[in-house]
mmCIF file of C-alpha atoms in Angstrom:
data_model
loop_
_atom_site.group_PDB
_atom_site.id
_atom_site.type_symbol
_atom_site.label_atom_id
_atom_site.label_comp_id
_atom_site.label_asym_id
_atom_site.label_seq_id
_atom_site.Cartn_x
_atom_site.Cartn_y
_atom_site.Cartn_z
ATOM 1 C CA UNK H 1 101.918 78.429 65.065
ATOM 2 C CA UNK H 2 105.425 79.189 66.314
ATOM 3 C CA UNK H 3 104.206 80.651 69.592
ATOM 4 C CA UNK H 4 101.918 77.689 70.122
ATOM 5 C CA UNK H 5 104.744 75.174 69.589
ATOM 6 C CA UNK H 6 107.011 77.145 71.933
ATOM 7 C CA UNK H 7 104.421 76.827 74.687
ATOM 8 C CA UNK H 8 104.767 73.009 74.525
ATOM 9 C CA UNK H 9 107.422 70.870 76.086
ATOM 10 C CA UNK H 10 110.044 69.335 73.800
ATOM 11 C CA UNK H 11 108.424 65.881 73.963
ATOM 12 C CA UNK H 12 104.978 67.294 73.197
ATOM 13 C CA UNK H 13 106.368 69.197 70.202
ATOM 14 C CA UNK H 14 107.851 66.026 68.654
ATOM 15 C CA UNK H 15 104.635 64.146 69.202
ATOM 16 C CA UNK H 16 102.719 66.943 67.450
ATOM 17 C CA UNK H 17 105.182 66.944 64.515
ATOM 18 C CA UNK H 18 105.318 63.173 64.087
ATOM 19 C CA UNK H 19 101.561 62.536 64.409
ATOM 20 C CA UNK H 20 100.788 63.703 60.820
ATOM 21 C CA UNK H 21 103.524 61.489 59.518
ATOM 22 C CA UNK H 22 102.068 58.475 61.300
ATOM 23 C CA UNK H 23 98.658 59.325 59.842
ATOM 24 C CA UNK H 24 100.315 59.659 56.371
ATOM 25 C CA UNK H 25 101.802 56.158 56.665
ATOM 26 C CA UNK H 26 98.467 54.613 57.802
ATOM 27 C CA UNK H 27 96.604 56.253 54.908
ATOM 28 C CA UNK H 28 99.175 55.025 52.306
ATOM 29 C CA UNK H 29 99.043 51.455 53.570
ATOM 30 C CA UNK H 30 95.250 51.510 53.681
ATOM 31 C CA UNK H 31 95.151 53.035 50.125
ATOM 32 C CA UNK H 32 97.414 50.206 48.814
ATOM 33 C CA UNK H 33 95.012 47.660 50.264
ATOM 34 C CA UNK H 34 91.652 49.256 49.253
ATOM 35 C CA UNK H 35 92.642 51.580 46.401
ATOM 36 C CA UNK H 36 90.349 54.290 47.808
ATOM 37 C CA UNK H 37 90.991 57.803 46.378
ATOM 38 C CA UNK H 38 89.775 59.481 49.550
ATOM 39 C CA UNK H 39 92.562 57.813 51.543
ATOM 40 C CA UNK H 40 95.091 59.076 48.984
ATOM 41 C CA UNK H 41 93.851 62.670 49.458
ATOM 42 C CA UNK H 42 94.002 62.298 53.284
ATOM 43 C CA UNK H 43 97.533 60.940 53.092
ATOM 44 C CA UNK H 44 98.619 63.980 51.005
ATOM 45 C CA UNK H 45 97.008 66.393 53.537
ATOM 46 C CA UNK H 46 98.751 64.634 56.430
ATOM 47 C CA UNK H 47 102.030 64.858 54.620
ATOM 48 C CA UNK H 48 101.548 68.633 54.012
ATOM 49 C CA UNK H 49 100.768 69.147 57.683
ATOM 50 C CA UNK H 50 103.834 67.170 58.655
ATOM 51 C CA UNK H 51 106.072 69.424 56.477
ATOM 52 C CA UNK H 52 104.562 72.587 57.952
ATOM 53 C CA UNK H 53 104.994 71.338 61.573
ATOM 54 C CA UNK H 54 108.530 70.173 60.783
ATOM 55 C CA UNK H 55 109.387 73.659 59.469
ATOM 56 C CA UNK H 56 108.034 75.541 62.422
ATOM 57 C CA UNK H 57 109.554 73.110 64.918
ATOM 58 C CA UNK H 58 112.934 73.882 63.303
ATOM 59 C CA UNK H 59 112.221 77.640 63.899
ATOM 60 C CA UNK H 60 111.338 76.901 67.573
ATOM 61 C CA UNK H 61 114.542 74.933 68.117
ATOM 62 C CA UNK H 62 116.606 77.868 66.755
ATOM 63 C CA UNK H 63 114.744 80.303 68.999
ATOM 64 C CA UNK H 64 115.324 78.159 72.060
ATOM 65 C CA UNK H 65 119.048 77.980 71.294
ATOM 66 C CA UNK H 66 119.186 81.812 70.945
ATOM 67 C CA UNK H 67 117.380 82.312 74.231
ATOM 68 C CA UNK H 68 119.596 79.787 76.020
ATOM 69 C CA UNK H 69 122.739 81.549 74.740
ATOM 70 C CA UNK H 70 121.420 84.954 75.799
ATOM 71 C CA UNK H 71 120.535 83.587 79.263
ATOM 72 C CA UNK H 72 124.011 82.135 79.752
ATOM 73 C CA UNK H 73 125.583 85.446 78.725
ATOM 74 C CA UNK H 74 123.383 87.325 81.132
ATOM 75 C CA UNK H 75 124.286 84.947 84.002
ATOM 76 C CA UNK H 76 127.962 85.732 83.500
ATOM 77 C CA UNK H 77 127.269 89.235 84.913
ATOM 78 C CA UNK H 78 125.985 88.876 88.514
ATOM 79 C CA UNK H 79 122.870 90.956 89.171
ATOM 80 C CA UNK H 80 120.729 91.511 92.240
ATOM 81 C CA UNK H 81 117.082 90.890 91.470
ATOM 82 C CA UNK H 82 114.805 92.986 93.702
ATOM 83 C CA UNK H 83 112.109 91.047 95.548
ATOM 84 C CA UNK H 84 109.213 93.359 96.218
ATOM 85 C CA UNK H 85 107.451 91.005 98.551
ATOM 86 C CA UNK H 86 110.404 90.713 100.917
ATOM 87 C CA UNK H 87 111.607 94.324 100.889
ATOM 88 C CA UNK H 88 110.956 96.552 103.838
ATOM 89 C CA UNK H 89 113.528 99.238 102.846
ATOM 90 C CA UNK H 90 112.252 102.774 102.568
ATOM 91 C CA UNK H 91 112.013 104.226 99.058
ATOM 92 C CA UNK H 92 112.741 107.891 98.440
ATOM 93 C CA UNK H 93 110.461 109.310 95.725
ATOM 94 C CA UNK H 94 111.317 112.695 94.136
ATOM 95 C CA UNK H 95 108.925 114.459 91.779
ATOM 96 C CA UNK H 96 109.816 117.579 89.822
ATOM 97 C CA UNK H 97 107.058 120.090 89.067
ATOM 98 C CA UNK H 98 108.518 122.855 87.010
ATOM 99 C CA UNK H 99 111.517 124.116 88.967
ATOM 100 C CA UNK H 100 110.133 122.944 92.271
ATOM 101 C CA UNK H 101 111.207 119.551 93.555
ATOM 102 C CA UNK H 102 108.770 117.649 95.776
ATOM 103 C CA UNK H 103 110.275 114.838 97.846
ATOM 104 C CA UNK H 104 108.329 112.147 99.665
ATOM 105 C CA UNK H 105 110.829 109.979 101.596
ATOM 106 C CA UNK H 106 110.394 106.635 103.203
ATOM 107 C CA UNK H 107 107.606 105.016 101.300
ATOM 108 C CA UNK H 108 107.751 101.464 102.723
ATOM 109 C CA UNK H 109 106.796 98.377 100.730
ATOM 110 C CA UNK H 110 105.326 95.928 103.268
ATOM 111 C CA UNK H 111 106.833 92.490 103.692
ATOM 112 C CA UNK H 112 104.427 89.641 102.899
ATOM 113 C CA UNK H 113 104.655 86.403 104.860
ATOM 114 C CA UNK H 114 104.741 83.542 102.372
ATOM 115 C CA UNK H 115 103.612 81.060 105.013
ATOM 116 C CA UNK H 116 100.237 82.594 105.472
ATOM 117 C CA UNK H 117 97.423 80.361 104.179
ATOM 118 C CA UNK H 118 94.285 81.852 105.835
ATOM 119 C CA UNK H 119 92.224 84.986 105.837
ATOM 120 C CA UNK H 120 90.226 85.898 108.990
ATOM 121 C CA UNK H 121 87.164 87.969 107.883
ATOM 122 C CA UNK H 122 85.562 89.992 110.629
ATOM 123 C CA UNK H 123 82.648 92.304 111.250
ATOM 124 C CA UNK H 124 81.881 94.385 114.335
ATOM 125 C CA UNK H 125 78.678 95.973 115.510
ATOM 126 C CA UNK H 126 78.883 98.760 118.140
ATOM 127 C CA UNK H 127 76.565 99.931 120.871
ATOM 128 C CA UNK H 128 77.297 103.627 120.465
ATOM 129 C CA UNK H 129 79.303 105.866 118.096
ATOM 130 C CA UNK H 130 82.348 105.232 120.257
ATOM 131 C CA UNK H 131 84.862 102.788 118.693
ATOM 132 C CA UNK H 132 85.370 100.954 121.985
ATOM 133 C CA UNK H 133 81.724 99.902 122.281
ATOM 134 C CA UNK H 134 81.775 96.639 120.318
ATOM 135 C CA UNK H 135 78.651 94.645 121.132
ATOM 136 C CA UNK H 136 79.124 91.733 118.698
ATOM 137 C CA UNK H 137 81.691 90.182 116.366
ATOM 138 C CA UNK H 138 81.263 87.817 113.514
ATOM 139 C CA UNK H 139 84.201 85.831 112.136
ATOM 140 C CA UNK H 140 84.565 83.737 108.944
ATOM 141 C CA UNK H 141 87.956 81.998 108.318
ATOM 142 C CA UNK H 142 88.956 81.341 104.703
ATOM 143 C CA UNK H 143 91.532 78.749 103.669
ATOM 144 C CA UNK H 144 92.186 77.425 100.151
ATOM 145 C CA UNK H 145 89.008 78.278 98.398
ATOM 146 C CA UNK H 146 86.429 77.811 101.139
ATOM 147 C CA UNK H 147 85.196 78.986 104.526
ATOM 148 C CA UNK H 148 86.552 76.603 107.105
ATOM 149 C CA UNK H 149 85.260 78.220 110.361
ATOM 150 C CA UNK H 150 82.530 80.585 111.518
ATOM 151 C CA UNK H 151 82.235 82.173 114.981
ATOM 152 C CA UNK H 152 79.837 84.683 116.515
ATOM 153 C CA UNK H 153 79.946 86.425 119.906
ATOM 154 C CA UNK H 154 77.735 88.935 121.725
ATOM 155 C CA UNK H 155 79.975 91.340 123.627
ATOM 156 C CA UNK H 156 78.934 93.441 126.643
ATOM 157 C CA UNK H 157 80.075 97.032 125.835
ATOM 158 C CA UNK H 158 81.319 99.398 128.544
ATOM 159 C CA UNK H 159 78.542 99.866 131.162
ATOM 160 C CA UNK H 160 76.305 97.825 128.785
ATOM 161 C CA UNK H 161 75.139 101.165 127.416
ATOM 162 C CA UNK H 162 73.535 101.598 124.003
ATOM 163 C CA UNK H 163 72.022 104.466 121.944
ATOM 164 C CA UNK H 164 68.799 104.013 120.062
ATOM 165 C CA UNK H 165 70.264 104.834 116.615
ATOM 166 C CA UNK H 166 72.696 101.933 116.882
ATOM 167 C CA UNK H 167 70.102 99.555 118.218
ATOM 168 C CA UNK H 168 67.908 100.485 115.210
ATOM 169 C CA UNK H 169 70.696 99.260 112.926
ATOM 170 C CA UNK H 170 71.643 95.894 114.410
ATOM 171 C CA UNK H 171 68.717 95.282 116.880
ATOM 172 C CA UNK H 172 71.021 94.239 119.714
ATOM 173 C CA UNK H 173 69.794 95.620 123.081
ATOM 174 C CA UNK H 174 71.243 95.870 126.610
ATOM 175 C CA UNK H 175 68.961 92.980 127.498
ATOM 176 C CA UNK H 176 70.751 90.811 124.912
ATOM 177 C CA UNK H 177 74.230 91.535 126.346
ATOM 178 C CA UNK H 178 73.519 91.967 130.043
ATOM 179 C CA UNK H 179 74.939 88.508 130.695
ATOM 180 C CA UNK H 180 77.446 88.497 127.833
ATOM 181 C CA UNK H 181 81.207 88.530 128.390
ATOM 182 C CA UNK H 182 83.209 91.775 127.984
ATOM 183 C CA UNK H 183 85.743 92.053 125.204
ATOM 184 C CA UNK H 184 88.836 90.905 127.164
ATOM 185 C CA UNK H 185 87.159 87.453 127.712
ATOM 186 C CA UNK H 186 86.063 87.222 124.067
ATOM 187 C CA UNK H 187 89.548 88.190 122.875
ATOM 188 C CA UNK H 188 91.093 85.270 124.752
ATOM 189 C CA UNK H 189 88.883 83.007 122.710
ATOM 190 C CA UNK H 190 89.576 84.555 119.263
ATOM 191 C CA UNK H 191 93.074 86.051 119.410
ATOM 192 C CA UNK H 192 94.641 82.966 117.811
ATOM 193 C CA UNK H 193 92.611 83.756 114.695
ATOM 194 C CA UNK H 194 94.630 86.976 114.250
ATOM 195 C CA UNK H 195 98.051 85.239 114.187
ATOM 196 C CA UNK H 196 99.843 84.169 110.957
ATOM 197 C CA UNK H 197 96.908 85.259 108.841
ATOM 198 C CA UNK H 198 95.594 88.073 106.695
ATOM 199 C CA UNK H 199 92.580 89.863 108.204
ATOM 200 C CA UNK H 200 89.754 91.270 106.107
ATOM 201 C CA UNK H 201 86.520 93.254 106.467
ATOM 202 C CA UNK H 202 84.147 95.312 104.358
ATOM 203 C CA UNK H 203 84.936 98.996 104.844
ATOM 204 C CA UNK H 204 87.866 97.595 106.801
ATOM 205 C CA UNK H 205 89.087 100.821 108.377
ATOM 206 C CA UNK H 206 85.988 100.853 110.607
ATOM 207 C CA UNK H 207 86.432 97.352 111.943
ATOM 208 C CA UNK H 208 90.193 97.707 112.342
ATOM 209 C CA UNK H 209 89.642 100.946 114.302
ATOM 210 C CA UNK H 210 87.044 99.251 116.516
ATOM 211 C CA UNK H 211 89.461 96.411 117.231
ATOM 212 C CA UNK H 212 92.455 98.653 117.959
ATOM 213 C CA UNK H 213 90.519 101.172 120.011
ATOM 214 C CA UNK H 214 88.789 98.460 122.073
ATOM 215 C CA UNK H 215 92.017 96.603 122.769
ATOM 216 C CA UNK H 216 93.590 99.894 123.806
ATOM 217 C CA UNK H 217 90.622 100.712 126.060
ATOM 218 C CA UNK H 218 91.127 97.445 127.993
ATOM 219 C CA UNK H 219 94.933 97.642 127.923
ATOM 220 C CA UNK H 220 95.373 94.550 125.820
ATOM 221 C CA UNK H 221 98.454 94.025 123.670
ATOM 222 C CA UNK H 222 97.827 94.758 120.003
ATOM 223 C CA UNK H 223 98.235 92.009 117.369
ATOM 224 C CA UNK H 224 100.422 92.450 114.295
ATOM 225 C CA UNK H 225 98.964 91.613 110.902
ATOM 226 C CA UNK H 226 98.129 92.929 107.408
ATOM 227 C CA UNK H 227 94.540 93.478 106.409
ATOM 228 C CA UNK H 228 92.509 93.906 103.277
ATOM 229 C CA UNK H 229 89.332 95.749 102.477
ATOM 230 C CA UNK H 230 86.803 93.603 100.659
ATOM 231 C CA UNK H 231 85.325 96.834 99.261
ATOM 232 C CA UNK H 232 88.514 97.008 97.188
ATOM 233 C CA UNK H 233 89.001 93.302 96.566
ATOM 234 C CA UNK H 234 85.397 92.903 95.337
ATOM 235 C CA UNK H 235 86.226 95.352 92.516
ATOM 236 C CA UNK H 236 88.809 92.898 91.038
ATOM 237 C CA UNK H 237 86.287 91.373 88.591
ATOM 238 C CA UNK H 238 83.883 94.252 88.196
ATOM 239 C CA UNK H 239 84.281 95.666 84.621
ATOM 240 C CA UNK H 240 85.556 99.235 84.393
ATOM 241 C CA UNK H 241 82.656 101.669 84.099
ATOM 242 C CA UNK H 242 80.135 99.346 85.752
ATOM 243 C CA UNK H 243 77.915 101.287 88.169
ATOM 244 C CA UNK H 244 78.052 99.187 91.371
ATOM 245 C CA UNK H 245 77.822 100.723 94.830
ATOM 246 C CA UNK H 246 80.633 100.062 97.312
ATOM 247 C CA UNK H 247 78.379 98.995 100.202
ATOM 248 C CA UNK H 248 78.280 95.340 101.310
ATOM 249 C CA UNK H 249 74.645 94.852 100.193
ATOM 250 C CA UNK H 250 75.364 96.463 96.755
ATOM 251 C CA UNK H 251 78.390 94.255 96.142
ATOM 252 C CA UNK H 252 76.494 91.138 97.307
ATOM 253 C CA UNK H 253 73.668 91.914 94.987
ATOM 254 C CA UNK H 254 76.061 92.280 92.061
ATOM 255 C CA UNK H 255 77.735 88.908 92.729
ATOM 256 C CA UNK H 256 74.494 87.114 93.651
ATOM 257 C CA UNK H 257 75.467 86.577 97.331
ATOM 258 C CA UNK H 258 72.610 86.121 99.827
ATOM 259 C CA UNK H 259 72.503 88.711 102.626
ATOM 260 C CA UNK H 260 69.332 87.868 104.500
ATOM 261 C CA UNK H 261 70.307 89.282 107.879
ATOM 262 C CA UNK H 262 72.354 92.414 107.095
ATOM 263 C CA UNK H 263 74.053 93.995 110.207
ATOM 264 C CA UNK H 264 74.145 90.639 111.956
ATOM 265 C CA UNK H 265 77.898 90.480 112.461
ATOM 266 C CA UNK H 266 78.320 86.864 111.367
ATOM 267 C CA UNK H 267 76.081 87.262 108.336
ATOM 268 C CA UNK H 268 78.137 90.303 107.206
ATOM 269 C CA UNK H 269 81.471 88.531 107.865
ATOM 270 C CA UNK H 270 80.413 85.507 105.782
ATOM 271 C CA UNK H 271 79.127 87.739 102.990
ATOM 272 C CA UNK H 272 82.497 89.633 102.932
ATOM 273 C CA UNK H 273 84.315 86.272 102.811
ATOM 274 C CA UNK H 274 82.140 85.172 99.886
ATOM 275 C CA UNK H 275 83.024 88.338 98.027
ATOM 276 C CA UNK H 276 86.681 87.258 98.199
ATOM 277 C CA UNK H 277 85.766 83.787 96.998
ATOM 278 C CA UNK H 278 83.726 85.137 94.053
ATOM 279 C CA UNK H 279 86.714 87.164 92.854
ATOM 280 C CA UNK H 280 89.123 84.205 93.472
ATOM 281 C CA UNK H 281 86.961 81.988 91.247
ATOM 282 C CA UNK H 282 87.187 84.486 88.382
ATOM 283 C CA UNK H 283 91.028 84.812 88.736
ATOM 284 C CA UNK H 284 93.794 82.432 87.759
ATOM 285 C CA UNK H 285 94.689 81.717 91.401
ATOM 286 C CA UNK H 286 93.720 78.585 93.292
ATOM 287 C CA UNK H 287 93.776 79.807 96.905
ATOM 288 C CA UNK H 288 92.716 82.990 98.669
ATOM 289 C CA UNK H 289 96.208 83.402 100.144
ATOM 290 C CA UNK H 290 97.874 83.181 96.787
ATOM 291 C CA UNK H 291 95.318 85.610 95.371
ATOM 292 C CA UNK H 292 96.162 88.175 98.058
ATOM 293 C CA UNK H 293 99.917 87.641 97.923
ATOM 294 C CA UNK H 294 99.805 88.113 94.154
ATOM 295 C CA UNK H 295 97.937 91.392 94.522
ATOM 296 C CA UNK H 296 99.943 93.090 97.318
ATOM 297 C CA UNK H 297 98.407 96.494 96.643
ATOM 298 C CA UNK H 298 95.313 95.295 98.566
ATOM 299 C CA UNK H 299 97.299 94.854 101.761
ATOM 300 C CA UNK H 300 97.388 97.490 104.531
ATOM 301 C CA UNK H 301 99.314 97.384 107.848
ATOM 302 C CA UNK H 302 97.263 97.156 111.035
ATOM 303 C CA UNK H 303 100.022 99.103 112.779
ATOM 304 C CA UNK H 304 99.039 102.173 110.793
ATOM 305 C CA UNK H 305 95.462 102.171 112.143
ATOM 306 C CA UNK H 306 94.812 105.074 114.527
ATOM 307 C CA UNK H 307 93.187 104.718 117.901
ATOM 308 C CA UNK H 308 90.068 106.899 118.146
ATOM 309 C CA UNK H 309 89.344 108.903 121.340
ATOM 310 C CA UNK H 310 86.290 107.978 123.384
ATOM 311 C CA UNK H 311 83.660 110.681 123.501
ATOM 312 C CA UNK H 312 81.220 111.218 126.348
ATOM 313 C CA UNK H 313 77.810 109.940 125.281
ATOM 314 C CA UNK H 314 74.854 111.920 126.649
ATOM 315 C CA UNK H 315 72.217 109.614 127.981
ATOM 316 C CA UNK H 316 69.434 109.469 130.505
ATOM 317 C CA UNK H 317 69.702 107.714 133.842
ATOM 318 C CA UNK H 318 69.000 104.000 133.511
ATOM 319 C CA UNK H 319 65.585 103.077 134.813
ATOM 320 C CA UNK H 320 65.201 99.649 136.569
ATOM 321 C CA UNK H 321 61.487 98.829 136.167
ATOM 322 C CA UNK H 322 61.770 95.867 138.480
ATOM 323 C CA UNK H 323 63.044 98.054 141.371
ATOM 324 C CA UNK H 324 60.266 100.588 140.693
ATOM 325 C CA UNK H 325 57.596 97.888 140.666
ATOM 326 C CA UNK H 326 58.862 96.341 143.912
ATOM 327 C CA UNK H 327 59.011 99.652 145.721
ATOM 328 C CA UNK H 328 55.580 100.883 144.667
ATOM 329 C CA UNK H 329 52.311 99.963 146.360
ATOM 330 C CA UNK H 330 49.143 99.436 144.385
ATOM 331 C CA UNK H 331 45.913 101.287 145.204
ATOM 332 C CA UNK H 332 43.120 99.060 146.390
ATOM 333 C CA UNK H 333 40.729 100.849 143.955
ATOM 334 C CA UNK H 334 41.965 99.820 140.558
ATOM 335 C CA UNK H 335 41.970 102.173 137.590
ATOM 336 C CA UNK H 336 40.195 100.780 134.489
ATOM 337 C CA UNK H 337 42.784 102.319 132.153
ATOM 338 C CA UNK H 338 45.689 100.627 133.914
ATOM 339 C CA UNK H 339 44.373 97.503 135.677
ATOM 340 C CA UNK H 340 45.845 94.343 134.082
ATOM 341 C CA UNK H 341 47.595 96.268 131.342
ATOM 342 C CA UNK H 342 51.327 96.251 130.595
ATOM 343 C CA UNK H 343 53.116 99.521 129.748
ATOM 344 C CA UNK H 344 56.409 100.510 128.200
ATOM 345 C CA UNK H 345 57.761 104.096 128.124
ATOM 346 C CA UNK H 346 60.024 105.694 125.519
ATOM 347 C CA UNK H 347 61.250 109.273 125.468
ATOM 348 C CA UNK H 348 61.218 111.926 128.189
ATOM 349 C CA UNK H 349 58.150 113.652 129.807
ATOM 350 C CA UNK H 350 57.669 117.401 130.135
ATOM 351 C CA UNK H 351 55.542 117.164 133.299
ATOM 352 C CA UNK H 352 57.306 114.465 135.279
ATOM 353 C CA UNK H 353 60.304 112.138 135.279
ATOM 354 C CA UNK H 354 60.176 108.700 133.655
ATOM 355 C CA UNK H 355 60.515 107.088 137.106
ATOM 356 C CA UNK H 356 57.504 109.054 138.349
ATOM 357 C CA UNK H 357 55.405 107.944 135.363
ATOM 358 C CA UNK H 358 56.324 104.289 135.905
ATOM 359 C CA UNK H 359 55.458 104.513 139.586
ATOM 360 C CA UNK H 360 52.045 106.011 138.760
ATOM 361 C CA UNK H 361 51.336 103.177 136.401
ATOM 362 C CA UNK H 362 52.075 100.577 139.075
ATOM 363 C CA UNK H 363 50.012 102.460 141.655
ATOM 364 C CA UNK H 364 47.041 102.464 139.264
ATOM 365 C CA UNK H 365 47.290 98.679 138.829
ATOM 366 C CA UNK H 366 49.338 98.379 135.658
ATOM 367 C CA UNK H 367 52.569 96.477 135.107
ATOM 368 C CA UNK H 368 55.713 97.860 133.493
ATOM 369 C CA UNK H 369 58.413 96.551 131.187
ATOM 370 C CA UNK H 370 61.576 97.821 129.527
ATOM 371 C CA UNK H 371 61.088 96.412 126.051
ATOM 372 C CA UNK H 372 58.202 96.167 123.599
ATOM 373 C CA UNK H 373 56.818 92.647 122.973
ATOM 374 C CA UNK H 374 53.528 90.963 122.117
ATOM 375 C CA UNK H 375 52.578 91.010 125.809
ATOM 376 C CA UNK H 376 52.662 94.843 125.957
ATOM 377 C CA UNK H 377 49.323 96.711 125.737
ATOM 378 C CA UNK H 378 50.371 100.349 125.670
ATOM 379 C CA UNK H 379 53.561 102.112 124.615
ATOM 380 C CA UNK H 380 53.801 105.700 125.957
ATOM 381 C CA UNK H 381 55.874 107.698 123.440
ATOM 382 C CA UNK H 382 56.372 110.678 125.750
ATOM 383 C CA UNK H 383 58.035 113.071 123.340
ATOM 384 C CA UNK H 384 56.777 111.625 120.009
ATOM 385 C CA UNK H 385 60.197 110.491 118.998
ATOM 386 C CA UNK H 386 60.899 107.713 116.458
ATOM 387 C CA UNK H 387 62.735 105.075 118.454
ATOM 388 C CA UNK H 388 63.423 101.360 118.318
ATOM 389 C CA UNK H 389 60.470 100.867 120.689
ATOM 390 C CA UNK H 390 58.020 102.792 118.525
ATOM 391 C CA UNK H 391 59.200 100.998 115.421
ATOM 392 C CA UNK H 392 58.691 97.603 117.076
ATOM 393 C CA UNK H 393 55.241 98.620 118.304
ATOM 394 C CA UNK H 394 54.300 99.637 114.791
ATOM 395 C CA UNK H 395 55.511 96.292 113.469
ATOM 396 C CA UNK H 396 53.312 94.499 116.030
ATOM 397 C CA UNK H 397 50.340 96.656 115.037
ATOM 398 C CA UNK H 398 50.888 95.699 111.380
ATOM 399 C CA UNK H 399 50.887 91.985 112.432
ATOM 400 C CA UNK H 400 47.495 92.454 114.014
ATOM 401 C CA UNK H 401 48.428 92.841 117.706
ATOM 402 C CA UNK H 402 46.355 95.338 119.757
ATOM 403 C CA UNK H 403 49.217 97.324 121.212
ATOM 404 C CA UNK H 404 48.409 101.088 121.386
ATOM 405 C CA UNK H 405 50.897 103.982 121.044
ATOM 406 C CA UNK H 406 50.013 107.099 122.999
ATOM 407 C CA UNK H 407 51.768 110.435 123.756
ATOM 408 C CA UNK H 408 52.165 112.396 127.002
ATOM 409 C CA UNK H 409 48.905 114.346 126.477
ATOM 410 C CA UNK H 410 46.870 111.063 126.213
ATOM 411 C CA UNK H 411 48.676 109.644 129.234
ATOM 412 C CA UNK H 412 47.700 112.715 131.309
ATOM 413 C CA UNK H 413 44.064 112.244 130.192
ATOM 414 C CA UNK H 414 44.222 108.701 131.480
ATOM 415 C CA UNK H 415 45.310 110.003 134.910
ATOM 416 C CA UNK H 416 42.396 112.439 135.202
ATOM 417 C CA UNK H 417 39.719 109.754 135.596
ATOM 418 C CA UNK H 418 39.365 106.241 136.868
ATOM 419 C CA UNK H 419 36.980 105.508 133.939
ATOM 420 C CA UNK H 420 38.471 103.934 130.833
ATOM 421 C CA UNK H 421 38.962 106.406 128.010
ATOM 422 C CA UNK H 422 39.093 105.910 124.218
ATOM 423 C CA UNK H 423 42.818 105.997 123.179
ATOM 424 C CA UNK H 424 42.180 105.910 119.445
#
């Protein structure tokens, strides 16, 4: 009772104390008019409650006077109250283990900008395993308790070069980015979103490394901000001991967040932003910025992110099917296996180069393409590899399209005769 009364303002306390007295008076007057015994009982209960409240209110008043006196005495001695959020001074930490003393100097507590009101949530997809090969970026900007902006850009990576394993993840191809802007042009459009803001990403060290390495690759000045990992933030409201994976899809499943197009950069950025909002809603904070400022352990410094070296990616010479088709003459006598059919090649041949195989197809009356689509009749999987092209062809087969997948041996059989052969 005492603690509850102390939580109220002075005016509210007196209202609470006097209310039973008012009820007591009303009951007595009503009893005098109607002579109802129930009203007499209610008046006695109200009087008892009034006496109890009056007693505890007296206790509260005494406690407030004591606290006020103690506060005044404390204020007589000037003290310096440390402000963790504004301190950037190094802290020297010394730990004693037996007789050995271990010292870890200069542990810096980051300064937090109190004017920040937004969080820029990002997601990168890359064309290769090099961190400078960003091929798309998705951005979702949080302010207050909502997403206020969404942006998505395709990015042409260096030399517009991709590897199959990365394409298989995000399904972005060189064809998609051949006319896209390179990162310097994209950065001019988005760099304002990295100023006076917190930045966030899921498994953030990857995206921060991509950003820093790519900016360094193009000789662009690095921004200065603090970032958070939504992998960590999304654990704010997960009960201890709950078995939830750390991946974006696992966390989204736990919080009921839709992730229909995973590895699309915008879809992933929005999902990561929603993870922050879900945990904000279950906290006592009203805005995402307040939530982060009140939990500074989530914050990391972008300046501490390391630039990753760029490795040489082994790849085959790029084949321009249009140039091959234009430079190759077609035999007057058409080959039944090739005439009117469209071919795509994946993998490397043992008996010839890919360019030679494409030229032979055109000579025999066939047409050639770089990518698998519904208009393709035959995919030549030269070395029986599992690639993005073979997976796409299998998907089309499952949908009922008549595309055939053959290997190098079957292709050589097609070359042996002008008569159509059974490819099944």
